[in-house]
Short mmCIF file of N, CA, C and O in Angstrom, two decimals:
data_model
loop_
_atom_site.label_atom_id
_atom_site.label_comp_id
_atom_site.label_asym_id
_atom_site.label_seq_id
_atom_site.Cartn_x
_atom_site.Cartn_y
_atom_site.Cartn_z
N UNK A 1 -42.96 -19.54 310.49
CA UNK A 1 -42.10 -18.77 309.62
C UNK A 1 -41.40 -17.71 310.46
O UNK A 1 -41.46 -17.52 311.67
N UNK A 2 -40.74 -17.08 309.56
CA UNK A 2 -40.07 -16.02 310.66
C UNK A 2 -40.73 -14.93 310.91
O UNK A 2 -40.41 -14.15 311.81
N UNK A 3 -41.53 -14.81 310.28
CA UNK A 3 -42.27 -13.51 310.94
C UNK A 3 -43.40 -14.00 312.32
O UNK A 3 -44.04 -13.35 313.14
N UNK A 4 -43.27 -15.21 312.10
CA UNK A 4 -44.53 -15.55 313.14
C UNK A 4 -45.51 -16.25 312.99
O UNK A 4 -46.07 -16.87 313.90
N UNK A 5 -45.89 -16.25 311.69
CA UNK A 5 -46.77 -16.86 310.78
C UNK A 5 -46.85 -18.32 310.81
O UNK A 5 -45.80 -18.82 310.40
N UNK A 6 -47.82 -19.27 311.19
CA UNK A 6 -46.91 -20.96 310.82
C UNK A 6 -47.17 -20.96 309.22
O UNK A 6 -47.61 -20.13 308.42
N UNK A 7 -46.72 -22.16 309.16
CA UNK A 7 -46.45 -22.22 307.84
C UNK A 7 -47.84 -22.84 307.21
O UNK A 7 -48.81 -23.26 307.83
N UNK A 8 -47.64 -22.75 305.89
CA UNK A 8 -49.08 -23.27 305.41
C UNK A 8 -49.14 -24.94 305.54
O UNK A 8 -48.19 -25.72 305.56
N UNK A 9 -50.73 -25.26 305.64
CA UNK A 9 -50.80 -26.70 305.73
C UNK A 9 -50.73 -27.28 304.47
O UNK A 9 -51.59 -26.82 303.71
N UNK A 10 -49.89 -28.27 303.90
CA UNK A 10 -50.59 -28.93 302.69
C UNK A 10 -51.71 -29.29 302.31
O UNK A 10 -52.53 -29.54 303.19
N UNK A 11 -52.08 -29.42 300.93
CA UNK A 11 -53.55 -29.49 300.94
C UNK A 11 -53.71 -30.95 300.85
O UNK A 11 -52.68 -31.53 300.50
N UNK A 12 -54.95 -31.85 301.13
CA UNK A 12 -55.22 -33.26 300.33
C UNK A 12 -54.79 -33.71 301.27
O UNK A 12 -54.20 -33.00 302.08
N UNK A 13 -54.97 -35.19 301.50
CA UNK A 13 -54.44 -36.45 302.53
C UNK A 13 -52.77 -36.33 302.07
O UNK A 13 -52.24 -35.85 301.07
N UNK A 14 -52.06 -37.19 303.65
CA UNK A 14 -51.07 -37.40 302.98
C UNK A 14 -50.91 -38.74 301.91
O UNK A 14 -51.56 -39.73 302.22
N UNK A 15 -50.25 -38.78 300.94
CA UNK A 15 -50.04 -39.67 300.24
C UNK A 15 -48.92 -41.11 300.45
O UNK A 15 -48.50 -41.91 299.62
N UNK A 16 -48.69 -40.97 302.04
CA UNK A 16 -47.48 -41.90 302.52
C UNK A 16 -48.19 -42.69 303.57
O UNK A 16 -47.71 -43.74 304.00
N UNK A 17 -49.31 -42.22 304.00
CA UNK A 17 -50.01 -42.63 305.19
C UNK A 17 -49.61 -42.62 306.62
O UNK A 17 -48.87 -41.70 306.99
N UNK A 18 -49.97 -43.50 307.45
CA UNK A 18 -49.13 -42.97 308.83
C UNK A 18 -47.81 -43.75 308.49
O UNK A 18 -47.52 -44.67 307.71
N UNK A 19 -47.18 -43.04 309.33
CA UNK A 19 -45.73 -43.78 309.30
C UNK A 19 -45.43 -43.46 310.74
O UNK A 19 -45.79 -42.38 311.21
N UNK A 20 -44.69 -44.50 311.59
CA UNK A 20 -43.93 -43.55 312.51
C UNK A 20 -43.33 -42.45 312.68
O UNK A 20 -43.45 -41.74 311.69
N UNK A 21 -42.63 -41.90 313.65
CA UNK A 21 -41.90 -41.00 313.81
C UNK A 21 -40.67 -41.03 314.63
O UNK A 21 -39.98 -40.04 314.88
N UNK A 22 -40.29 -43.09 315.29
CA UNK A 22 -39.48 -43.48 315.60
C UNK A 22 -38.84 -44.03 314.84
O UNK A 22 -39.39 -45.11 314.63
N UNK A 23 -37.82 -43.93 314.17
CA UNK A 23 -37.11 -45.20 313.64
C UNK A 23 -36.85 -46.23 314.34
O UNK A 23 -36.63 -46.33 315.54
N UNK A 24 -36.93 -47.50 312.99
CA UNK A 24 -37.52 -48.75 314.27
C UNK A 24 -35.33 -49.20 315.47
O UNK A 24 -35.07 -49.88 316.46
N UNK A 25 -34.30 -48.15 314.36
CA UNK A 25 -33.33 -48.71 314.95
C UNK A 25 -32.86 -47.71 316.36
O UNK A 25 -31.94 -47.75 317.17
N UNK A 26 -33.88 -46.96 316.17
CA UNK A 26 -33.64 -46.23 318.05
C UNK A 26 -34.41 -47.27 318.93
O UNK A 26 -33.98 -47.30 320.08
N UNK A 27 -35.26 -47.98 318.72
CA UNK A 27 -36.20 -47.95 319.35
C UNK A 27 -35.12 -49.91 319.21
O UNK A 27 -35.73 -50.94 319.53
N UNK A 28 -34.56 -49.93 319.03
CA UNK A 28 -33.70 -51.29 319.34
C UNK A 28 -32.41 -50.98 319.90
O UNK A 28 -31.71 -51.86 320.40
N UNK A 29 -31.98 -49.46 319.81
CA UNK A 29 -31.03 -48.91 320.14
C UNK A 29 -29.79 -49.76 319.01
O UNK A 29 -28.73 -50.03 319.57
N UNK A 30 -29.89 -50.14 317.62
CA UNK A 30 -29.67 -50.44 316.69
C UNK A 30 -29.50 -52.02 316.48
O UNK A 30 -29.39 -52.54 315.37
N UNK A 31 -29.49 -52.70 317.69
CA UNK A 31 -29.72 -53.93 317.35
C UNK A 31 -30.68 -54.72 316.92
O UNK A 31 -31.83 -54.36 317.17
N UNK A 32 -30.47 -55.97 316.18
CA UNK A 32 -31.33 -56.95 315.18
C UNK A 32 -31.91 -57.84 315.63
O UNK A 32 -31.96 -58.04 316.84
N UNK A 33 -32.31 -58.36 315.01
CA UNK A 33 -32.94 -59.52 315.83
C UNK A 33 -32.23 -60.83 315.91
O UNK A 33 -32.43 -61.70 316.76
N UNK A 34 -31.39 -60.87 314.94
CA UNK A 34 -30.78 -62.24 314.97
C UNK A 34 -29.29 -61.85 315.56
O UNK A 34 -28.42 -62.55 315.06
N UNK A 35 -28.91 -61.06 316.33
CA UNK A 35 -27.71 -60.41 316.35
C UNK A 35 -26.86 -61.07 317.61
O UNK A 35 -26.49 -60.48 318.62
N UNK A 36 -26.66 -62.39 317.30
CA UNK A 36 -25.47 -62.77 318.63
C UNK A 36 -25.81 -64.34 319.00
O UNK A 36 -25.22 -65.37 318.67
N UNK A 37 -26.90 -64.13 319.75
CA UNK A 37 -27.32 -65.29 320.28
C UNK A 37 -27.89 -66.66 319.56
O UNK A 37 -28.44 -67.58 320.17
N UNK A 38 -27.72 -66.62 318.59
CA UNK A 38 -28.47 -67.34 317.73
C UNK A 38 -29.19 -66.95 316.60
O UNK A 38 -29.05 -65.81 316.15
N UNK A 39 -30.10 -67.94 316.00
CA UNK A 39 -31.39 -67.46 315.45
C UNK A 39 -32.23 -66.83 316.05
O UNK A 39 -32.27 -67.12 317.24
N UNK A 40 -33.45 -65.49 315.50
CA UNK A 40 -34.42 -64.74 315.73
C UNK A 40 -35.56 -65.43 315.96
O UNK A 40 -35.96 -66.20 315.10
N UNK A 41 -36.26 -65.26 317.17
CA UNK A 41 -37.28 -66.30 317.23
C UNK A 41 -38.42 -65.96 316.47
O UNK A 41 -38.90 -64.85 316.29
N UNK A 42 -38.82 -67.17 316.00
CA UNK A 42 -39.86 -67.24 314.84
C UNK A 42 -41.21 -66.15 314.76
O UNK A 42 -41.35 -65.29 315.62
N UNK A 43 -42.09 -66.31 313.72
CA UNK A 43 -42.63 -65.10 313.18
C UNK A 43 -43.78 -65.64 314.48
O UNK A 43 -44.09 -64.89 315.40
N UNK A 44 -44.27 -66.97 314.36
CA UNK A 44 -45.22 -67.62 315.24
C UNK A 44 -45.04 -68.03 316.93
O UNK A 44 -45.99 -68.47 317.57
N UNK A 45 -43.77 -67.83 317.49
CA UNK A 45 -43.45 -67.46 318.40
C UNK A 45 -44.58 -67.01 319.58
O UNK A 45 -44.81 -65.81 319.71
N UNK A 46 -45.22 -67.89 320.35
CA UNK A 46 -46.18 -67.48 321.20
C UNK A 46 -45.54 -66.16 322.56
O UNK A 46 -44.52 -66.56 323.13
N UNK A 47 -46.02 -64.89 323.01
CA UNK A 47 -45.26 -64.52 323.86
C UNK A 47 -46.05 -64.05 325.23
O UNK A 47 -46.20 -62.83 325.31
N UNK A 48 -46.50 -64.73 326.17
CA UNK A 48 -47.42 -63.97 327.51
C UNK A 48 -46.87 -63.76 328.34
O UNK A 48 -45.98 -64.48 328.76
N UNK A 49 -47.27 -62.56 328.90
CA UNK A 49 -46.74 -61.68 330.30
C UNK A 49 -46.71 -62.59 331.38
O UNK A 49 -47.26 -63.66 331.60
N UNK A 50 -45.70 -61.68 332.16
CA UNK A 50 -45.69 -62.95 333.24
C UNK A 50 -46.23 -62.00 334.61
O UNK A 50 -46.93 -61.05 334.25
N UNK A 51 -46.05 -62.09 335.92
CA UNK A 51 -46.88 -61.46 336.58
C UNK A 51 -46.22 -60.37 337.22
O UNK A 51 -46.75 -59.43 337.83
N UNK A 52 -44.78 -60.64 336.98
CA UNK A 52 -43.66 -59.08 337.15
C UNK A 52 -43.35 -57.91 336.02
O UNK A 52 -42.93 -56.75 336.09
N UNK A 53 -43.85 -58.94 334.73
CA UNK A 53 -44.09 -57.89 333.82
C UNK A 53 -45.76 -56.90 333.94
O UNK A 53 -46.03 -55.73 333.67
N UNK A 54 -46.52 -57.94 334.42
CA UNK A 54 -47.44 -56.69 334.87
C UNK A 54 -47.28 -55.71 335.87
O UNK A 54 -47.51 -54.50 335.94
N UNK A 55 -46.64 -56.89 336.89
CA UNK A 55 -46.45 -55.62 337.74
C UNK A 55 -45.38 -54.48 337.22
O UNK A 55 -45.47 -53.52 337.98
N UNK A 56 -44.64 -54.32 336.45
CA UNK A 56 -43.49 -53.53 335.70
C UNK A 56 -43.93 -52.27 335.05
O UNK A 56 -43.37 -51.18 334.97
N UNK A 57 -45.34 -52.81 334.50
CA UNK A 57 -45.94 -51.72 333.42
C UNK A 57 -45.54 -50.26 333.59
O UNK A 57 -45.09 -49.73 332.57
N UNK A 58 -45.64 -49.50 334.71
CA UNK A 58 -45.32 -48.26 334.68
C UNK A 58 -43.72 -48.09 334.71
O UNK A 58 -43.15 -47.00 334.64
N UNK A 59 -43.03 -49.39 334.85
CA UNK A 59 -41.32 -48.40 334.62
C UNK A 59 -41.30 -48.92 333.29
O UNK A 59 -40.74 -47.99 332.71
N UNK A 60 -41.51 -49.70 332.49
CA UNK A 60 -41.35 -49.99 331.47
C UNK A 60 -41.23 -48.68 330.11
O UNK A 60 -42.02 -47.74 330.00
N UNK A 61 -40.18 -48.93 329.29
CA UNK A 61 -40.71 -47.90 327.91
C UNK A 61 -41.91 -47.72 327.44
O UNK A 61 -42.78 -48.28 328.10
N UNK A 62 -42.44 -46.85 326.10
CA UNK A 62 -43.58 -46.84 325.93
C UNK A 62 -43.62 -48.19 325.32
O UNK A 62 -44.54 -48.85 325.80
N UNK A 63 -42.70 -49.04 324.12
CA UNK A 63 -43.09 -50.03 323.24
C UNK A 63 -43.25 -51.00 323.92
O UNK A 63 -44.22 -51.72 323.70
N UNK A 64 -42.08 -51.39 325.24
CA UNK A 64 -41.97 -52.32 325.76
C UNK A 64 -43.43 -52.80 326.82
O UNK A 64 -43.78 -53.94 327.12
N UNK A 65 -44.14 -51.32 327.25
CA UNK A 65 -45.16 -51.16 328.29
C UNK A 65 -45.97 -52.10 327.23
O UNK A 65 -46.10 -53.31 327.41
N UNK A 66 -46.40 -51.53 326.31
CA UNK A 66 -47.41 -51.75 324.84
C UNK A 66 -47.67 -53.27 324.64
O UNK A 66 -48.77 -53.83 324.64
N UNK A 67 -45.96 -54.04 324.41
CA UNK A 67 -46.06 -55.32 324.13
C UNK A 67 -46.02 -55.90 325.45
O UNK A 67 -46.41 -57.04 325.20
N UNK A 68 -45.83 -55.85 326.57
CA UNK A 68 -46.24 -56.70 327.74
C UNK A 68 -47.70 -56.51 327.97
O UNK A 68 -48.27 -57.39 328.62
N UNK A 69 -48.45 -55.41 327.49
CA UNK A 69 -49.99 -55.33 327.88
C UNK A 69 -50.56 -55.98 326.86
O UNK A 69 -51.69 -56.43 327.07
N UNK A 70 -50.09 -56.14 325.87
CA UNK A 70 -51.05 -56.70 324.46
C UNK A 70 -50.63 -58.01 324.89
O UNK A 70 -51.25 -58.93 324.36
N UNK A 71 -49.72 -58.35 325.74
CA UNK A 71 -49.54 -60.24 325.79
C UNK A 71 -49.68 -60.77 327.46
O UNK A 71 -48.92 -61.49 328.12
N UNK A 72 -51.51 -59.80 327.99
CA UNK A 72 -51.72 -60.27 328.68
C UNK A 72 -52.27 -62.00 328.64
O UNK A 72 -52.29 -62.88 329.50
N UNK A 73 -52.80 -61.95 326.80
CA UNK A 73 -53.32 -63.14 326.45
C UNK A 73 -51.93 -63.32 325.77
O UNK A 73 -51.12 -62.41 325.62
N UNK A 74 -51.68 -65.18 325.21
CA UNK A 74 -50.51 -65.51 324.04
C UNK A 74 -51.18 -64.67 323.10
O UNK A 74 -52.35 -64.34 322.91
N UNK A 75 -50.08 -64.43 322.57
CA UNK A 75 -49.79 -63.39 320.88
C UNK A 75 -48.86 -64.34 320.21
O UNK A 75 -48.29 -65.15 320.94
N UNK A 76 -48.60 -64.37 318.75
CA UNK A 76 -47.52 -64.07 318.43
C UNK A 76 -46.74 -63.09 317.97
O UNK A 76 -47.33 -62.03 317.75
N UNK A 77 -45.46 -63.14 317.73
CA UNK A 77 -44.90 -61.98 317.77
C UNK A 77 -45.35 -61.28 316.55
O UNK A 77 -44.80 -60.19 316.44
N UNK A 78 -46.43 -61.65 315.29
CA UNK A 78 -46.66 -61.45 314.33
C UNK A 78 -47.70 -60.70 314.52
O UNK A 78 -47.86 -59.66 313.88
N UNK A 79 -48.77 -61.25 315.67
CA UNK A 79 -49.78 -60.32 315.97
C UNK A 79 -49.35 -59.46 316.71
O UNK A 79 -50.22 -58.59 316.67
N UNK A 80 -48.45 -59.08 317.47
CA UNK A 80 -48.53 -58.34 318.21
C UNK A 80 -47.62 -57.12 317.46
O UNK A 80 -47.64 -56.04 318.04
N UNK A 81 -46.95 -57.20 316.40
CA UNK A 81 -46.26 -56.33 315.53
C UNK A 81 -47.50 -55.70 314.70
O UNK A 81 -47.43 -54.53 314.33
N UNK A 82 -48.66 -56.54 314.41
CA UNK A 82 -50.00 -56.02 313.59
C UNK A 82 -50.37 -55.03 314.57
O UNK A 82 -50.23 -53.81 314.44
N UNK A 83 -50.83 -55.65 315.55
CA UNK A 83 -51.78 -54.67 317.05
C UNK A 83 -51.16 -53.33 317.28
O UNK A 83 -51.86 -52.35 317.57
N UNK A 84 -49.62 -53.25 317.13
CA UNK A 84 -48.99 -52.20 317.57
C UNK A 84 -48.14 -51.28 316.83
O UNK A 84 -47.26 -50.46 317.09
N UNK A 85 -49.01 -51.95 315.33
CA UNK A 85 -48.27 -51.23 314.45
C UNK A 85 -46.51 -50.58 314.02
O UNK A 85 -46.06 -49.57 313.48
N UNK A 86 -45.86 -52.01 314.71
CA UNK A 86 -44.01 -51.97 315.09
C UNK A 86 -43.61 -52.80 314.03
O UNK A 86 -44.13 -53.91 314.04
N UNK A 87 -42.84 -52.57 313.14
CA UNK A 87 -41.56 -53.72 312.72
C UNK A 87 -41.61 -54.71 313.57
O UNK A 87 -41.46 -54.67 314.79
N UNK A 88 -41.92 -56.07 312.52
CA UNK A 88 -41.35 -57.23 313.48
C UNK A 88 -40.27 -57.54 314.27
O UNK A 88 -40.32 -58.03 315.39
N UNK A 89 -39.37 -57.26 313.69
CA UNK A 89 -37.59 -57.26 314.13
C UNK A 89 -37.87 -56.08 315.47
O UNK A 89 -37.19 -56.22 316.49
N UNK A 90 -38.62 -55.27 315.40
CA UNK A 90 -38.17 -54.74 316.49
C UNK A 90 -38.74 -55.14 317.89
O UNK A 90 -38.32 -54.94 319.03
N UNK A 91 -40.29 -56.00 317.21
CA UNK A 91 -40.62 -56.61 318.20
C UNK A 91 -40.11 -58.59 318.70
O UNK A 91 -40.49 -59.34 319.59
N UNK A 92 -39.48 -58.67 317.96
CA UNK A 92 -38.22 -59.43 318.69
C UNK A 92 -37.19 -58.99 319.47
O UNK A 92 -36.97 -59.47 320.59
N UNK A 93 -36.53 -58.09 318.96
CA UNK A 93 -36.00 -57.47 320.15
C UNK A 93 -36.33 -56.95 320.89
O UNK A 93 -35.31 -56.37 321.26
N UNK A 94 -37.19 -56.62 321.58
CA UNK A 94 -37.50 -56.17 322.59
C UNK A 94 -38.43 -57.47 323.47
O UNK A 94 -38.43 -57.93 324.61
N UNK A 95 -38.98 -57.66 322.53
CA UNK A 95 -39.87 -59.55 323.19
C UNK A 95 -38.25 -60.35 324.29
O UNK A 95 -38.15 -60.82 325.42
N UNK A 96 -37.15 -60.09 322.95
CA UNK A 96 -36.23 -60.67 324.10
C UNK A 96 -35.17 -60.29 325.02
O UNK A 96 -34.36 -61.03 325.58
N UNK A 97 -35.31 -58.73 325.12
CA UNK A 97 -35.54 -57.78 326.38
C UNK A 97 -36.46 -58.30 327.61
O UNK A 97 -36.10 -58.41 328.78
N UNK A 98 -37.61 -58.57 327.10
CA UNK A 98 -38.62 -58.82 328.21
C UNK A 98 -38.52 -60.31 328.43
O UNK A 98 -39.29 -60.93 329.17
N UNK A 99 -37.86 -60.66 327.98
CA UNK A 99 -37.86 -62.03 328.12
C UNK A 99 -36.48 -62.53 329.28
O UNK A 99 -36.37 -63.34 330.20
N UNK A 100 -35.84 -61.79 328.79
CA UNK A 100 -34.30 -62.06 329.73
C UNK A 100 -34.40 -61.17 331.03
O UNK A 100 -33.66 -61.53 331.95
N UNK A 101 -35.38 -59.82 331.30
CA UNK A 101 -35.88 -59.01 331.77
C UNK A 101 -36.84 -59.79 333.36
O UNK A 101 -36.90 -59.34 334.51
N UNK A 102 -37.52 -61.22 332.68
CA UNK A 102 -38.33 -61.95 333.50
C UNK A 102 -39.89 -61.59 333.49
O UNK A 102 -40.61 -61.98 334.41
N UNK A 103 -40.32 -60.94 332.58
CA UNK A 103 -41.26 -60.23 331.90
C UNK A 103 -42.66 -60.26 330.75
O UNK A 103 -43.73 -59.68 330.60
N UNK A 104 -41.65 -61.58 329.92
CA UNK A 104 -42.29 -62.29 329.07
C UNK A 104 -41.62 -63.73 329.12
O UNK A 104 -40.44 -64.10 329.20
N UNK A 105 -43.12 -64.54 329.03
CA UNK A 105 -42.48 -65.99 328.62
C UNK A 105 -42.94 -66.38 327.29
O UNK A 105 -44.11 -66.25 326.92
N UNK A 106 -41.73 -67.00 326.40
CA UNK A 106 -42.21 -67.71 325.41
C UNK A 106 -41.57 -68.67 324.92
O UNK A 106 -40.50 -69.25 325.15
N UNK A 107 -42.76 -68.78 323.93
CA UNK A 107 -42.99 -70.17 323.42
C UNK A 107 -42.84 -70.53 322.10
O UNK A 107 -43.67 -70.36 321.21
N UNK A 108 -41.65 -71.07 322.00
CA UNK A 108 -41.34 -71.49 320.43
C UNK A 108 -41.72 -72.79 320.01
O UNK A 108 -40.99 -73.75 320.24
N UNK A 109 -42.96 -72.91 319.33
CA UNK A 109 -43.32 -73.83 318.81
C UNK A 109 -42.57 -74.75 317.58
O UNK A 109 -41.94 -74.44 316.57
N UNK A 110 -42.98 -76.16 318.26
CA UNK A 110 -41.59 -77.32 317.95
C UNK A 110 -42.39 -77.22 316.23
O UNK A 110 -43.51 -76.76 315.99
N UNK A 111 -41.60 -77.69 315.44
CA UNK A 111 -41.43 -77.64 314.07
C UNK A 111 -42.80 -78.72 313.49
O UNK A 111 -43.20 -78.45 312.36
N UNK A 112 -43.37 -79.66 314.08
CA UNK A 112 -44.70 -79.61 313.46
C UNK A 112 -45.83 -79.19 314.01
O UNK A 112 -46.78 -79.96 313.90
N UNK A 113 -45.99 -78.37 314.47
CA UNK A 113 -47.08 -77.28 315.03
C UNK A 113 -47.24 -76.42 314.24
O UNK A 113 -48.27 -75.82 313.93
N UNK A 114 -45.72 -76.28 313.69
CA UNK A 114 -45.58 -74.75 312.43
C UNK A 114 -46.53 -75.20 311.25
O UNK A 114 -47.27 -74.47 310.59
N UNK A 115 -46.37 -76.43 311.14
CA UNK A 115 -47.09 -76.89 309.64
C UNK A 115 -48.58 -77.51 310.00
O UNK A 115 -48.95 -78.42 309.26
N UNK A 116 -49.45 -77.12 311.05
CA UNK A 116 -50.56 -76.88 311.02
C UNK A 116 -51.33 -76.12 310.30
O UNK A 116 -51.02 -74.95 310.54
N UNK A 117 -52.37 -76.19 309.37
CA UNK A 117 -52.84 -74.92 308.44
C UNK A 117 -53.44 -73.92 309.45
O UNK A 117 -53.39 -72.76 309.04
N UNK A 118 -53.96 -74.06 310.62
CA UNK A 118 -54.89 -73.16 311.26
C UNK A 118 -53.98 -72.33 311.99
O UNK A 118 -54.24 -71.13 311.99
N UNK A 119 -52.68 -72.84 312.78
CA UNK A 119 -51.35 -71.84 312.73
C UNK A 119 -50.76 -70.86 312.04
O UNK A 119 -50.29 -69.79 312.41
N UNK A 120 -50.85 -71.51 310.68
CA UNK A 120 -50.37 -71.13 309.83
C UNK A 120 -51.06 -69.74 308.70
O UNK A 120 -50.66 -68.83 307.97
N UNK A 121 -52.04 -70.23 309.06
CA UNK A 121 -53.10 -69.05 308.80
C UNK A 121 -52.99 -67.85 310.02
O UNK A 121 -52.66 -66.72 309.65
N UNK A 122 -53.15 -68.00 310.89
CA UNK A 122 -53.20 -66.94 312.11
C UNK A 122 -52.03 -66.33 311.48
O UNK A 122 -52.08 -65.23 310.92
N UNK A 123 -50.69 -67.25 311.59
CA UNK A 123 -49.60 -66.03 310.84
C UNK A 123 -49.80 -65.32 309.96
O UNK A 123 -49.66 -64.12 310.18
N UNK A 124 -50.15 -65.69 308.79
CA UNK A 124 -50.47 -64.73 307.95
C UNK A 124 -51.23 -63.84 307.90
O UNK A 124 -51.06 -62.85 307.19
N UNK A 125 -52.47 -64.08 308.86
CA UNK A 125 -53.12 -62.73 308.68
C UNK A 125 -52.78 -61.78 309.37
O UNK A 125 -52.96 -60.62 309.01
N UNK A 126 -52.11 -62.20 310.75
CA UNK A 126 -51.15 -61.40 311.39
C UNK A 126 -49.62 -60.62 310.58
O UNK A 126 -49.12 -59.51 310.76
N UNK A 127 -49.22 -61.75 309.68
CA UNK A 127 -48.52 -60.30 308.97
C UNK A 127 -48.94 -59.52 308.21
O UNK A 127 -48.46 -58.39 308.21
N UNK A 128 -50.01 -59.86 307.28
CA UNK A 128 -50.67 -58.90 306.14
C UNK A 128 -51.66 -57.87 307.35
O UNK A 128 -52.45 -57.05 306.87
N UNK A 129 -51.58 -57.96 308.39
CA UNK A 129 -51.86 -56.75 309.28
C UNK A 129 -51.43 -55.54 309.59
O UNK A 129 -51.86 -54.51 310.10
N UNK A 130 -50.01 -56.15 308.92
CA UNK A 130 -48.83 -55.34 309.85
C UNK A 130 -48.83 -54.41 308.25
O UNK A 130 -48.95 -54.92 307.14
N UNK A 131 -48.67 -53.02 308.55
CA UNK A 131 -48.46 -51.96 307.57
C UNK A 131 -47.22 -51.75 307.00
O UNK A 131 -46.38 -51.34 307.80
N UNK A 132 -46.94 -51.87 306.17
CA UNK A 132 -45.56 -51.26 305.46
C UNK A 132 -45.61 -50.04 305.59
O UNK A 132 -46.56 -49.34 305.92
N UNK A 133 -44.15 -49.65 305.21
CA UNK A 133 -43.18 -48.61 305.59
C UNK A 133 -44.00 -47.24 305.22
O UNK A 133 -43.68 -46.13 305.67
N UNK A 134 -45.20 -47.49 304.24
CA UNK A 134 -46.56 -46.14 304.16
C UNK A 134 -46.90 -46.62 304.94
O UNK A 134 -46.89 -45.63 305.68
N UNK A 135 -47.37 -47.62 305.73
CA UNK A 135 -48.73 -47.27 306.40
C UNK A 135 -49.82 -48.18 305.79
O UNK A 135 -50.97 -48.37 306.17
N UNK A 136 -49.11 -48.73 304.67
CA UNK A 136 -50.29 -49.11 303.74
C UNK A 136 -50.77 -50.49 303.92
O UNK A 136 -50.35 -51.18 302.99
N UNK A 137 -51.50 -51.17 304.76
CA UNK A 137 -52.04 -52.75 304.73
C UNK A 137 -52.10 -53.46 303.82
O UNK A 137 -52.77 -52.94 302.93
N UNK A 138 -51.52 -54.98 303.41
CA UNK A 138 -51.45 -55.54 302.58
C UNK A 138 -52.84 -56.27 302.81
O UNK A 138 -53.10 -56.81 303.89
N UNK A 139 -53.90 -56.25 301.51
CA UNK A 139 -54.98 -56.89 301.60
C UNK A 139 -55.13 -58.37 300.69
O UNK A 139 -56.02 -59.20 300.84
N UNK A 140 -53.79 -58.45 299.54
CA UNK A 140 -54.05 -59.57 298.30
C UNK A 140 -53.87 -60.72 299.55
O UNK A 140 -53.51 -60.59 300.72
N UNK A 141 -54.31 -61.95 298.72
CA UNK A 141 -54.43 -63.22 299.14
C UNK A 141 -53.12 -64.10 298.67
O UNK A 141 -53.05 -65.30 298.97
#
């Protein structure tokens, strides 16, 4: 305050939960995921580091550092938006930053792989991981 004072804390949890404090369109520098080149690569999209993206880790951004270390093993881009608590879209764009970068390789799985149930499951629980815009985890079935 102006006298010096901080200000008072609210009382109670917050009621929005965590949320960032990046918006996800800085952190793409406003681009989309499907924006030019084609289609956005899929939700199941396998993505692993390659051995210049490890070696990269320290010039890398913070998100970009984040998703090349979480895909020392394959991810998809679904888990790795759960793990790191990011917008999917933003972790496409930047997956294909690191990808054109020489950083990440991936793997778009051919169209009956998608319709495996045990695939198909991993996706989903990988998106009902991922928190909405509260914070809030989707738990229904």
């Amino acid at each position: 305050m102006a006298d010096g004072t901080p200000p008072p804390q609210p009382s109670g949890p917050d009621p929005a939960g965590f949320a960032s404090a990046v918006r996800p369109f800085l952190l793409t520098a406003g681009r989309v995921a499907d924006g030019g080149d084609g289609p956005s690569l899929p939700v199941e999209t396998q993505v692993v580091a390659t051995a210049e993206g490890l070696d990269a880790l320290d010039r890398l951004s913070f998100e970009q550092h984040d998703i090349v270390a979480v895909c020392r093993m394959p991810q998809s881009l679904a888990e790795i938006a759960a793990r790191l608590r990011l917008h999917l879209n933003v972790v496409r764009v930047l997956a294909e930053d690191l990808r054109a970068a020489g950083q990440l390789t991936v793997h778009v799985p051919d169209s009956g792989v998608v319709h495996d149930a045990s695939v198909l499951r991993r996706v989903i629980d990988g998106l009902r991981a991922i928190p909405d815009a509260r914070g809030v985890l989707s738990d229904s079935d």
